[in-house]
mmCIF file of C-alpha atoms and ligand atoms in Angstrom:
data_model
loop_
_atom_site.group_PDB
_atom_site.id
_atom_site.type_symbol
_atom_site.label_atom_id
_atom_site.label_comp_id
_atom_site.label_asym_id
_atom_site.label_seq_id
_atom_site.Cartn_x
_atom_site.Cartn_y
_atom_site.Cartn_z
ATOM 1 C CA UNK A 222 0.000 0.000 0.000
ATOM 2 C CA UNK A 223 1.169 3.276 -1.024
ATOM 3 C CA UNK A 224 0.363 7.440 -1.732
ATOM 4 C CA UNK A 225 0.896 7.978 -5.539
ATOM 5 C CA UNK A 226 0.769 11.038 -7.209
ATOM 6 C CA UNK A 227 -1.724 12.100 -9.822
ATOM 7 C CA UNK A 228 0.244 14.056 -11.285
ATOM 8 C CA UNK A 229 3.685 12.852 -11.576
ATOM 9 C CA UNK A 230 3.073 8.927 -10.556
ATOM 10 C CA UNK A 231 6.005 9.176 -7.593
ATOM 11 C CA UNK A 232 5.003 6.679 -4.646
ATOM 12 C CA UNK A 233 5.285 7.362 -1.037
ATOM 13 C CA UNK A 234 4.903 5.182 1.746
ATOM 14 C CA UNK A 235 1.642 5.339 4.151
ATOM 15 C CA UNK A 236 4.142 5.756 7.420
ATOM 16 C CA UNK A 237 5.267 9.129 5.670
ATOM 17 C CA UNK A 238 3.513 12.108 6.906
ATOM 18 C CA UNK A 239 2.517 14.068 4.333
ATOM 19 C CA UNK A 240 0.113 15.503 2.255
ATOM 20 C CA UNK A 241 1.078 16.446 -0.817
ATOM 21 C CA UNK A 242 4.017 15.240 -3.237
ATOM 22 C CA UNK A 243 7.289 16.975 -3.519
ATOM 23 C CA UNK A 244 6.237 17.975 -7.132
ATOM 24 C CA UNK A 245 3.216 20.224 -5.710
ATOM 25 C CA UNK A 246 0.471 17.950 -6.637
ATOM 26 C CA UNK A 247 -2.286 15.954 -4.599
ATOM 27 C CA UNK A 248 -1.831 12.518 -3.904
ATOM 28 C CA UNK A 249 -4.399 9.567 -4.610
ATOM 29 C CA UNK A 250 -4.633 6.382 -2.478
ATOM 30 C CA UNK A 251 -3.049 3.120 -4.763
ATOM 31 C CA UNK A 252 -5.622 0.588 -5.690
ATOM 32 C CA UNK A 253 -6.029 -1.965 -2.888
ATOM 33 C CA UNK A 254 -8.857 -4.823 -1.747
ATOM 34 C CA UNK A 255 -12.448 -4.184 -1.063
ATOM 35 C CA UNK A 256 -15.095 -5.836 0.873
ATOM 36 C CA UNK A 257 -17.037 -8.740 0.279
ATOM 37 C CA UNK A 258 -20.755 -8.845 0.222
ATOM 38 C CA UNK A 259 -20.454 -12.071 2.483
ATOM 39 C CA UNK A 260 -18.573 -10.228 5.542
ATOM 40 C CA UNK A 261 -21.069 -6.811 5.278
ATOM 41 C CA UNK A 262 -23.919 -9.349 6.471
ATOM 42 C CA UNK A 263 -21.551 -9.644 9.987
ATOM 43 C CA UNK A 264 -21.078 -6.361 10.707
ATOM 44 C CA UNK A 265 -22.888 -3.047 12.599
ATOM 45 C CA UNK A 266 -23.332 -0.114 10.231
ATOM 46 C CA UNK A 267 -20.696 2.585 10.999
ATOM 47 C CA UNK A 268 -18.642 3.467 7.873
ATOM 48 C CA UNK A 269 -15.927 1.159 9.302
ATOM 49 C CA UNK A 270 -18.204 -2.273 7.708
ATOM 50 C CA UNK A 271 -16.640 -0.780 4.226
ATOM 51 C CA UNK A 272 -13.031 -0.586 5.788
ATOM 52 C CA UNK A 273 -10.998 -2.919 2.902
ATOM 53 C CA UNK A 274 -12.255 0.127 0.548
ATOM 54 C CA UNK A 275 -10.833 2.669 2.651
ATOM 55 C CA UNK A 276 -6.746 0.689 1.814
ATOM 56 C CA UNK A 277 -5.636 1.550 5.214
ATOM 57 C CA UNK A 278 -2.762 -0.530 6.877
ATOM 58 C CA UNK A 279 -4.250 -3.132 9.067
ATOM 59 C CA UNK A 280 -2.721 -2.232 11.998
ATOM 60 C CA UNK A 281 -5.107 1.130 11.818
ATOM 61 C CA UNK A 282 -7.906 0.859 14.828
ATOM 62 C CA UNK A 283 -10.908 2.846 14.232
ATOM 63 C CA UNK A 284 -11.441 6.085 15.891
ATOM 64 C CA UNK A 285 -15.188 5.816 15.491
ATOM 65 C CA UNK A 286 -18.072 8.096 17.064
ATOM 66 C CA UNK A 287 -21.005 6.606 15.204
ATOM 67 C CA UNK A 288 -20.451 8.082 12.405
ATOM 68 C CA UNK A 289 -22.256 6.805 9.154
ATOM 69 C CA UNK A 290 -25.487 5.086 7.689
ATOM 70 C CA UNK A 291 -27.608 8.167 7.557
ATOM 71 C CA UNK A 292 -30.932 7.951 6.088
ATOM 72 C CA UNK A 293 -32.674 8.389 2.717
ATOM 73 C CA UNK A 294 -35.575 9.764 2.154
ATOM 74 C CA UNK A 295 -37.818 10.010 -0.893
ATOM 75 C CA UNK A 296 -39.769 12.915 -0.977
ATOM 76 C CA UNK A 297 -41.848 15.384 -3.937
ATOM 77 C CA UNK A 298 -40.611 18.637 -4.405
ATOM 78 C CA UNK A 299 -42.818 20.619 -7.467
ATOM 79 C CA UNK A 300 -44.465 17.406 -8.383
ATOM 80 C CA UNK A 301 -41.176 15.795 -9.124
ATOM 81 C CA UNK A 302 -40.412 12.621 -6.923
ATOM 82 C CA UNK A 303 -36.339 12.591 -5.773
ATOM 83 C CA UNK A 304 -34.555 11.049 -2.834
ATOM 84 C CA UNK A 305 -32.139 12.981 -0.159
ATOM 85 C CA UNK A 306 -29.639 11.240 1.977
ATOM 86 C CA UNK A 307 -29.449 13.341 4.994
ATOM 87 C CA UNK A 308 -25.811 13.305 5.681
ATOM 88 C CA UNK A 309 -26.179 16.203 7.645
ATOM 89 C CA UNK A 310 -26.695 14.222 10.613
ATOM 90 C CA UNK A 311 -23.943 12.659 11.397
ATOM 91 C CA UNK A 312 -22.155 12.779 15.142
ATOM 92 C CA UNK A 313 -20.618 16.497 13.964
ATOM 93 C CA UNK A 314 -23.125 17.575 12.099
ATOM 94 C CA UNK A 315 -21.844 16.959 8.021
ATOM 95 C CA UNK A 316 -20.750 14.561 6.141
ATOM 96 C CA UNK A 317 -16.709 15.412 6.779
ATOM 97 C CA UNK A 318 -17.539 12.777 10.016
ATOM 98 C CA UNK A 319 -17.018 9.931 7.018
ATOM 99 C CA UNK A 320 -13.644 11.465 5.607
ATOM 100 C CA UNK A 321 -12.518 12.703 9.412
ATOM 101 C CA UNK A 322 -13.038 8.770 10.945
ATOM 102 C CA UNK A 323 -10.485 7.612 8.748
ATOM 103 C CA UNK A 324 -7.933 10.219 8.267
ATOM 104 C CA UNK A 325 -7.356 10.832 12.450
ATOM 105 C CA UNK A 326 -7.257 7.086 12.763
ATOM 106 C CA UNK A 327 -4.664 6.984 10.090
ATOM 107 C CA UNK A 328 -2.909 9.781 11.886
ATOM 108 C CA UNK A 329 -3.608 8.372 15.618
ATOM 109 C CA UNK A 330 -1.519 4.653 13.815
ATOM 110 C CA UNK A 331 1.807 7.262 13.154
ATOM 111 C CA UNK A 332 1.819 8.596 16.512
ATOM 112 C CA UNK A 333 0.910 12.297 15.466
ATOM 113 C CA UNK A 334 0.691 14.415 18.551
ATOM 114 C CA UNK A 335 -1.243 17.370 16.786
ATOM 115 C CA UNK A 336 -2.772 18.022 13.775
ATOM 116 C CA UNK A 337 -3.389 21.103 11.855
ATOM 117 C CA UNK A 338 -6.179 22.089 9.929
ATOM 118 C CA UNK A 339 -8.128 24.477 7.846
ATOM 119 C CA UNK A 340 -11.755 24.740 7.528
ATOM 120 C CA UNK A 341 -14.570 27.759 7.083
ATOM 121 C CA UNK A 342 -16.447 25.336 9.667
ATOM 122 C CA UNK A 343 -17.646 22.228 9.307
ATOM 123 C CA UNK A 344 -14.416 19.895 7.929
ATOM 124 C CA UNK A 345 -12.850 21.854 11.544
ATOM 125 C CA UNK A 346 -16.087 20.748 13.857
ATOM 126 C CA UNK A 347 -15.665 17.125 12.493
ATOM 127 C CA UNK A 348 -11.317 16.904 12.620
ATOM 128 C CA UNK A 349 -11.786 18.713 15.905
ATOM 129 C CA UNK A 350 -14.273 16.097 17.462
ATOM 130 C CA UNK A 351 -12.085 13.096 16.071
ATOM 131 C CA UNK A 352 -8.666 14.176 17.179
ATOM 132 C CA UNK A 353 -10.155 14.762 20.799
ATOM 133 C CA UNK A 354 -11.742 11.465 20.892
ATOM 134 C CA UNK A 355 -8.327 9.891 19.481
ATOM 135 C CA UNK A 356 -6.188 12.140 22.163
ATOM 136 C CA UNK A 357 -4.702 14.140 19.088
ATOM 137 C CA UNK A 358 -4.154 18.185 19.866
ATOM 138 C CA UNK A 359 -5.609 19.567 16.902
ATOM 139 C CA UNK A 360 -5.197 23.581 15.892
ATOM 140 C CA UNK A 361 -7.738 24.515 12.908
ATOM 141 C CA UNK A 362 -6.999 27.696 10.956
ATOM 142 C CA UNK A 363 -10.361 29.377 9.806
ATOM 143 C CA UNK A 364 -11.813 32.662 7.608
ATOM 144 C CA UNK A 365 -12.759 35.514 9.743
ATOM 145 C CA UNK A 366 -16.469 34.993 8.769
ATOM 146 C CA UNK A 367 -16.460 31.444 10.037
ATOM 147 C CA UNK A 368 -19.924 30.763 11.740
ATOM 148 C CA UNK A 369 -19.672 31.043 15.931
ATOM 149 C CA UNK A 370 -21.483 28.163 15.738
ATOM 150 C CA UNK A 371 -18.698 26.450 14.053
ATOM 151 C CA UNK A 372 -16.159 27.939 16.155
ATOM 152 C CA UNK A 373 -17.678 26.852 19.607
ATOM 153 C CA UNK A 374 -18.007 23.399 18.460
ATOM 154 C CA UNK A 375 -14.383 23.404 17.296
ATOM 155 C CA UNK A 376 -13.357 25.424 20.618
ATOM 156 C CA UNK A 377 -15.701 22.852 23.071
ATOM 157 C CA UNK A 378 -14.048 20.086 21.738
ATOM 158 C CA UNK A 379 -10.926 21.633 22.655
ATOM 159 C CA UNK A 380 -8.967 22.659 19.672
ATOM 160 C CA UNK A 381 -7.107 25.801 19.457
ATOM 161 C CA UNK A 382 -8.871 28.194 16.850
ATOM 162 C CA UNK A 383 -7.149 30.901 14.878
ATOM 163 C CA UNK A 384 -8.739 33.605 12.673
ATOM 164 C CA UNK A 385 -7.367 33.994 9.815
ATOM 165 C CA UNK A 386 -8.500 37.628 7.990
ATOM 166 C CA UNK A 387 -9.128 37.598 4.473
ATOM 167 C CA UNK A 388 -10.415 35.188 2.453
ATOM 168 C CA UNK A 389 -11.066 31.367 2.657
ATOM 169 C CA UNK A 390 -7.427 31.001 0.944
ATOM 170 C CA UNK A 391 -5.419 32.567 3.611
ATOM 171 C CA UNK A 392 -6.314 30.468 6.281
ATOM 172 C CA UNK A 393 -4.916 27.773 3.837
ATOM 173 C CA UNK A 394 -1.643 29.374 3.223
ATOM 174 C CA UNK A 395 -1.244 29.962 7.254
ATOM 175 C CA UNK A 396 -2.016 26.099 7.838
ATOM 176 C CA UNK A 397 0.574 25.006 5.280
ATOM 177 C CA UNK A 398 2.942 27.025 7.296
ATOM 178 C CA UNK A 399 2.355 25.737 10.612
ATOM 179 C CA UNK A 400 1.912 21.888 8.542
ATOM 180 C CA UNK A 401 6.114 22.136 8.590
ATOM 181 C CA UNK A 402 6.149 21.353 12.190
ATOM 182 C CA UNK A 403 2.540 19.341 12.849
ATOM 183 C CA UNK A 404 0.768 16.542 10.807
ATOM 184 C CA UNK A 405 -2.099 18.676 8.445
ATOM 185 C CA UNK A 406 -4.947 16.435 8.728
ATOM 186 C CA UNK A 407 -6.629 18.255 6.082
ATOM 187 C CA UNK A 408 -10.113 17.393 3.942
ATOM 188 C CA UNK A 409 -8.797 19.440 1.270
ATOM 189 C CA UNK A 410 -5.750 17.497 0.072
ATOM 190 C CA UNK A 411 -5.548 14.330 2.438
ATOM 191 C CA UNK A 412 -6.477 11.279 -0.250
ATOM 192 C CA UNK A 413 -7.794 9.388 3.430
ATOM 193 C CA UNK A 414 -10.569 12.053 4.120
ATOM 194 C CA UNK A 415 -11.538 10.809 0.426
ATOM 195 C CA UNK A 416 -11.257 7.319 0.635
ATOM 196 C CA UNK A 417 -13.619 8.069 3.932
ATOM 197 C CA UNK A 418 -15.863 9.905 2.014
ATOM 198 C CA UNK A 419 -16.554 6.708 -0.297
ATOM 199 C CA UNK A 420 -18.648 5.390 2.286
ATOM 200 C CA UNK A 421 -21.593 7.125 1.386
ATOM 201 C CA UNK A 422 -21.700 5.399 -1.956
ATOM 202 C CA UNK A 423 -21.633 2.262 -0.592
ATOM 203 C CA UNK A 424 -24.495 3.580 1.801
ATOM 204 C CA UNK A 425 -26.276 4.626 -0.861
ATOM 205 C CA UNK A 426 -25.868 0.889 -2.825
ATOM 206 C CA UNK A 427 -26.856 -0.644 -0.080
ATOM 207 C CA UNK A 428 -30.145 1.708 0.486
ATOM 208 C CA UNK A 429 -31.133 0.777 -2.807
ATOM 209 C CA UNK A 430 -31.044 -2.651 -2.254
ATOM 210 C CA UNK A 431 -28.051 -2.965 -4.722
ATOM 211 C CA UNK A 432 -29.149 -0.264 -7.632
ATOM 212 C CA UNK A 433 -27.954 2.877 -7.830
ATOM 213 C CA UNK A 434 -30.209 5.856 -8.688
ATOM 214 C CA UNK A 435 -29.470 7.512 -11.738
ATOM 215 C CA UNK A 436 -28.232 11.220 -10.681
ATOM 216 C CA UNK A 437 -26.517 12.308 -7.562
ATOM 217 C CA UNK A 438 -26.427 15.759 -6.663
ATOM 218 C CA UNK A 439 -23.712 17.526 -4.778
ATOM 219 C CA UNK A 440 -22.889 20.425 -3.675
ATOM 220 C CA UNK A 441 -18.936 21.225 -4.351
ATOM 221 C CA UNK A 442 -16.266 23.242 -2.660
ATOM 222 C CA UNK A 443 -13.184 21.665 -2.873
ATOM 223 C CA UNK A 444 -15.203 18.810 -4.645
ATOM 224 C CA UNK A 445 -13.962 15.898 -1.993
ATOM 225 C CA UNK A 446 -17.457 14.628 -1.660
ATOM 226 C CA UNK A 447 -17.824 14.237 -5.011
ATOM 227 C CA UNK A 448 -14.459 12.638 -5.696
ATOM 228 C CA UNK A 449 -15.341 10.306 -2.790
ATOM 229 C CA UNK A 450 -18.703 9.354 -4.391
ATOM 230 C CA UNK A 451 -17.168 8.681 -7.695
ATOM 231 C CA UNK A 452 -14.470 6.466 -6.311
ATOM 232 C CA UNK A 453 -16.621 4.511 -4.232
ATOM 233 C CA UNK A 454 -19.389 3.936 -7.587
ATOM 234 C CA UNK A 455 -16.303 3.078 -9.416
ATOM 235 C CA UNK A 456 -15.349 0.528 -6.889
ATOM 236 C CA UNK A 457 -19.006 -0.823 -6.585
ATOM 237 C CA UNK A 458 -18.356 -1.489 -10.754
ATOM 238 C CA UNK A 459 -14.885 -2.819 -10.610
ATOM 239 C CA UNK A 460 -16.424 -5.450 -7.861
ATOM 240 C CA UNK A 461 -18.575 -6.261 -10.814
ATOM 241 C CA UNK A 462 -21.862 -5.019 -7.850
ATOM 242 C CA UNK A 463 -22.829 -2.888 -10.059
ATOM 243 C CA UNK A 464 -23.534 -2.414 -13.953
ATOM 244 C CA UNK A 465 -23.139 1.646 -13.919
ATOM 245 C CA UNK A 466 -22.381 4.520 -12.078
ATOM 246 C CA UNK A 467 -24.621 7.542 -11.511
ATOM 247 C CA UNK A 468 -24.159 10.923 -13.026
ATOM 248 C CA UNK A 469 -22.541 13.237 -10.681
ATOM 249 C CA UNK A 470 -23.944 16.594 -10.618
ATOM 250 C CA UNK A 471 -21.652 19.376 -8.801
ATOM 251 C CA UNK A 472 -23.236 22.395 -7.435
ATOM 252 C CA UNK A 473 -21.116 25.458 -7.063
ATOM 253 C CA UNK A 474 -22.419 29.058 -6.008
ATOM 254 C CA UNK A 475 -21.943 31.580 -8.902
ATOM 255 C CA UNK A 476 -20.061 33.619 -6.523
ATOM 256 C CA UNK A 477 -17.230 31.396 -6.071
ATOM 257 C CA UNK A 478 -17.455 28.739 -9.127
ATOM 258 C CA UNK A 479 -13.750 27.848 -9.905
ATOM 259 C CA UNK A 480 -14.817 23.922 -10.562
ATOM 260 C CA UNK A 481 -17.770 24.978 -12.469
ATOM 261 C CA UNK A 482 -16.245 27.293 -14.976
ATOM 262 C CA UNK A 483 -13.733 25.047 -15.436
ATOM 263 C CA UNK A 484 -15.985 22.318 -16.466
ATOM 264 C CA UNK A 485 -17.771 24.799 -18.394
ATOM 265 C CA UNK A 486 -14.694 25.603 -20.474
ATOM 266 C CA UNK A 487 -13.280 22.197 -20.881
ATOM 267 C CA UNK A 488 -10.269 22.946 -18.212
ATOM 268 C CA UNK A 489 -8.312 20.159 -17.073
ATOM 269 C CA UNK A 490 -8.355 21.479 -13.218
ATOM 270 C CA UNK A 491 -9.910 24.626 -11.387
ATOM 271 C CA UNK A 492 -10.070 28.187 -12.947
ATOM 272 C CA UNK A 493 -8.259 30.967 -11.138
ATOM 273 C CA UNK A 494 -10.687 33.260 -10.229
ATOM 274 C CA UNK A 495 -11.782 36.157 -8.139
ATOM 275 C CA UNK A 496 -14.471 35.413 -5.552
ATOM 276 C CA UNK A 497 -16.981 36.548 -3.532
ATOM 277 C CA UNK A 498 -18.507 35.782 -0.805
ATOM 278 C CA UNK A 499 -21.634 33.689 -0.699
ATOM 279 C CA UNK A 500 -24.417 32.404 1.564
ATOM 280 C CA UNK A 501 -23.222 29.187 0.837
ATOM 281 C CA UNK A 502 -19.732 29.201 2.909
ATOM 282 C CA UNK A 503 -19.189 26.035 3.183
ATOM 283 C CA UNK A 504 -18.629 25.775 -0.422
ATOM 284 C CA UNK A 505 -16.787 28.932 -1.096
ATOM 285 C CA UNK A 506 -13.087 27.497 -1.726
ATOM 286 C CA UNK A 507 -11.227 29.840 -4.667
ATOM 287 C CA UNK A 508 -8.141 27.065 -4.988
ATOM 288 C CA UNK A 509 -9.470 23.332 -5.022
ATOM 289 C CA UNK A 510 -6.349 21.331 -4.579
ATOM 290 C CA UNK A 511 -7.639 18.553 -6.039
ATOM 291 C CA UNK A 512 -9.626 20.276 -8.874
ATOM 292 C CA UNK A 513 -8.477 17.907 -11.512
ATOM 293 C CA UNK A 514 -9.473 14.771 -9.785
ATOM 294 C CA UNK A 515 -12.966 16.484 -9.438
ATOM 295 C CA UNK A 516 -13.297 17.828 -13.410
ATOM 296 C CA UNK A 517 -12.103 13.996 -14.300
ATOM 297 C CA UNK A 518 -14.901 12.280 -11.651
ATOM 298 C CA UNK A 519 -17.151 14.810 -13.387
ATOM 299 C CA UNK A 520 -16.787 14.148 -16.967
ATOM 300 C CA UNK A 521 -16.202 10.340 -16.453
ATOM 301 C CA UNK A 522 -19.273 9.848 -14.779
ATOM 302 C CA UNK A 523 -21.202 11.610 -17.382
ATOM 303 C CA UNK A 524 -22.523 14.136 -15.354
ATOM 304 C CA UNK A 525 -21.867 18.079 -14.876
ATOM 305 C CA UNK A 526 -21.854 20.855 -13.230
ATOM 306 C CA UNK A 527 -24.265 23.995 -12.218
ATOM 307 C CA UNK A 528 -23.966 27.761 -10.683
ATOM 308 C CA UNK A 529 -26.482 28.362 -8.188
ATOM 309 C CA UNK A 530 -27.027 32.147 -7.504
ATOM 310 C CA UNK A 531 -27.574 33.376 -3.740
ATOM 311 C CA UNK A 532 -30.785 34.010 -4.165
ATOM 312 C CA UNK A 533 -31.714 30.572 -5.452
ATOM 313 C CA UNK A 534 -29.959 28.887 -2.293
ATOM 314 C CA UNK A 535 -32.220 31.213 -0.264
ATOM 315 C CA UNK A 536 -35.423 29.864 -1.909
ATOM 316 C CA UNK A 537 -34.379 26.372 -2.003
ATOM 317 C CA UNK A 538 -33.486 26.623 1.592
ATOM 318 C CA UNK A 539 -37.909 27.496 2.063
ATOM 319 C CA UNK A 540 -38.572 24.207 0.576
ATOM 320 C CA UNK A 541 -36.273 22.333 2.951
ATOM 321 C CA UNK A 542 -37.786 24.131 5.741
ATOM 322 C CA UNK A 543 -41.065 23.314 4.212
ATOM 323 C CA UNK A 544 -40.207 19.497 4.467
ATOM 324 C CA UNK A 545 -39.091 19.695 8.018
ATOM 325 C CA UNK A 546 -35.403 19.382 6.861
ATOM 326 C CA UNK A 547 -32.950 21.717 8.697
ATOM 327 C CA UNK A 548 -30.084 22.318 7.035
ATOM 328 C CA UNK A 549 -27.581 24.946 6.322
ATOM 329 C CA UNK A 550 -27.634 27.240 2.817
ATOM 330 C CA UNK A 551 -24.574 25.340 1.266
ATOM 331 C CA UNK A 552 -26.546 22.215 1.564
ATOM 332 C CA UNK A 553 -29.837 24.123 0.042
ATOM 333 C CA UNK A 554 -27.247 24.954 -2.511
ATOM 334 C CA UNK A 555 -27.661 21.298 -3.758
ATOM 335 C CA UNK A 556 -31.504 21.384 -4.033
ATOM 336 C CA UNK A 557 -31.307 24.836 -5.674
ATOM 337 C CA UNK A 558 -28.913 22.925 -8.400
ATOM 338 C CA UNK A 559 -31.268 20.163 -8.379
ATOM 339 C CA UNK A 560 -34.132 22.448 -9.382
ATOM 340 C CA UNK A 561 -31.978 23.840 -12.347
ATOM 341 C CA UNK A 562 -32.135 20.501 -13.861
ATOM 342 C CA UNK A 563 -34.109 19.288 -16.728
ATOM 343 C CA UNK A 564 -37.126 17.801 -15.545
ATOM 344 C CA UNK A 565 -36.591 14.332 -16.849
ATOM 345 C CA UNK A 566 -32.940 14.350 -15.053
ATOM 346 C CA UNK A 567 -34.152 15.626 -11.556
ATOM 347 C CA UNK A 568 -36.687 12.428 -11.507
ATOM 348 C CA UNK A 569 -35.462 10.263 -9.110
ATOM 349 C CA UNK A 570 -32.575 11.931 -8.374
ATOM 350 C CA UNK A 571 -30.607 11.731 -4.776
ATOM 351 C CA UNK A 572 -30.004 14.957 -3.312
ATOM 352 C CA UNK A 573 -27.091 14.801 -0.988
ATOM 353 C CA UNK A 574 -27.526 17.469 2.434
ATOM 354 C CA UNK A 575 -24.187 17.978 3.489
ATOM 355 C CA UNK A 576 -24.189 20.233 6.854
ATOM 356 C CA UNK A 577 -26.634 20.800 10.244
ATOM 357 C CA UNK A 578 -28.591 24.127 10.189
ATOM 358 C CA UNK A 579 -28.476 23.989 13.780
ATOM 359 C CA UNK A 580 -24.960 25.294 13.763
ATOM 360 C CA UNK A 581 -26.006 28.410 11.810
ATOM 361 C CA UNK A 582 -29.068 29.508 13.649
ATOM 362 C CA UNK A 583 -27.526 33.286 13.840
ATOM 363 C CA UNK A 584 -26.646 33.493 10.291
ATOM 364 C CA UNK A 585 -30.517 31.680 9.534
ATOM 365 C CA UNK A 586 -32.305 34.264 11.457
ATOM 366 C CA UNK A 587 -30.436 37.165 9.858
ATOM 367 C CA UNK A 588 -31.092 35.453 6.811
ATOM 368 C CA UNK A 589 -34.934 34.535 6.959
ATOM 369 C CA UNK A 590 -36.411 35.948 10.445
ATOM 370 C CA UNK A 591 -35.237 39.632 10.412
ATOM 371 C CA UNK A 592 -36.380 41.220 6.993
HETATM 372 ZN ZN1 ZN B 827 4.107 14.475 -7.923
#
């Protein structure tokens, strides 16, 4: 088992602590086993019954708080029947739980002492809740308009948080600084939070009883949920469990839509851009490390990409509240993409909701209560 690199094909070993190659580029986990259908039947449902997917050593013991096997359900949303998974409530409140599980108990196996990490919220909630409950000091490096609600969770759980001003990029250039001397557990370029992140596919193949729907829709920042899905459809095919992979659909918010224009233009990774900022935080990053992994997962799977404008997040978000769902405006920004879609593609489709509203109840009320 080894780190390659996408770009340049050098291997590293799994004991080195890195997260990036020496050439610049983002690594990608090498191809490794996979479960069995057999030994699924024998296990609970955390995200650690997938763990042959996930190509850790074996000598890596789960640092597991319940994370996983969240539920799906199906739903009619202007007459059109479609499906979410609400991975919003997970033990931290997002989805990052999946891709945080496995990367701290990677890091926990090397003996890291503290990690370092950057986040506009909730990839710093979820690293900060597994590095306490693996003893790990963890320091997480967010934007100056990081929710409080965000902050205290990181904060409770006892990480050190510094505000970074300026935009969601400089609290990424300050955490690659302070990676020289402490292990950077991050969602953004780690390939482990990825191979975590597979887990919902497999969630989602078991749901179905073994299908697959035929669209999933996603919101994307730095696109890792999407990568993660694709993998994990891809390994569902290789296993010869499944016939064919869904279309992914990534939703970006106009105001920061580096992924999206690329697609748009036929780029082979991100477009350098100028942002702004958007409702949807939690999806606002300007430099996707691993933007050409994303643009490939994209095009391979047959699906594409949409910009969601503010204002369509905001009315998107009414519907969710209309359904009893409560969930924060990046995840309404995959509903808003969802109704962008021609109707024949948004029947049936699986909306994924990424991240708790209940850690955004100031920004929610400013947002919907006080006008
Ligand atoms: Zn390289």
């Amino acid at each position: 088992m080894a780190y390659t690199c996408f770009t340049c094909g050098n291997k590293y070993s799994l004991s080195e602590k890195l997260f990036r190659c020496s050439c610049g580029s983002f690594l990608q986990v090498e191809p490794h086993g996979f479960f069995s259908k057999r030994q699924l039947s024998r296990r609970d449902l955390s995200i650690w019954r997938y763990r042959e997917a996930f190509g850790l050593p074996e000598r890596v013991e789960p640092v597991s708080i319940g994370e996983g096997r969240t539920p799906i359900l199906r739903r009619k949303v202007e007459d059109t029947p479609l499906l979410f998974k609400l991975d919003f409530l997970q033990p931290s409140g997002s989805f990052k739980d999946r891709g945080a599980s496995v990367l701290i108990s990677l890091a926990k196996s090397l003996e890291v002492s503290k990690v370092v990490e950057d986040s506009s919220g909730n990839a710093g909630a979820s690293i900060s809740a597994y590095a306490v409950a693996a003893g790990i000091r963890c320091t997480v490096y967010v934007p100056a308009y990081t929710p409080e609600g965000k902050l205290i969770q990181m904060k409770l759980f006892g990480s050190e948080v510094v505000k970074v001003p300026g935009k969601r990029q400089d609290a990424n250039r300050a955490v690659i600084e302070a990676a020289q001397e402490a292990y950077y557990a991050s969602h953004l370029w780690n390939p482990f939070f990825t191979m975590g992140l597979q887990s919902a596919a497999f969630e989602i193949w078991e749901q179905f009883g073994g299908k697959l729907p035929p669209r999933v829709v996603v919101p994307i920042g730095g696109g890792g949920f999407l990568e993660g899905l694709y993998l994990g459809f891809v390994a569902l095919k290789r296993a010869g469990y499944v016939r064919e992979i869904p279309k992914l659909i990534g939703v970006q918010a106009e105001k920061c839509p580096p992924i999206h224009r690329a697609f748009q233009e036929g780029l082979p990774d991100y477009r350098e851009m100028e942002v702004e900022t958007t409702v949807a935080e939690g999806i606002a990053v300007q430099k996707p490390p691993r933007g050409k992994a994303v643009l490939q997962a994209l095009r391979d799977s047959g699906g594409h990409t949409i910009g969601v404008h503010d204002e369509e997040i905001i009315s998107a978000e009414k519907i969710l509240f209309s359904l009893g769902l409560f969930v924060e405006p990046t995840s309404a920004s995959a509903l808003a993409g969802w109704r962008k879609l021609p109707r024949e593609e948004r029947e049936g489709a699986l909306v994924m909701l990424t991240g708790n509203g209940l850690k955004e109840t100031k920004k929610l009320s400013d947002l919907f209560l006080s006008a």
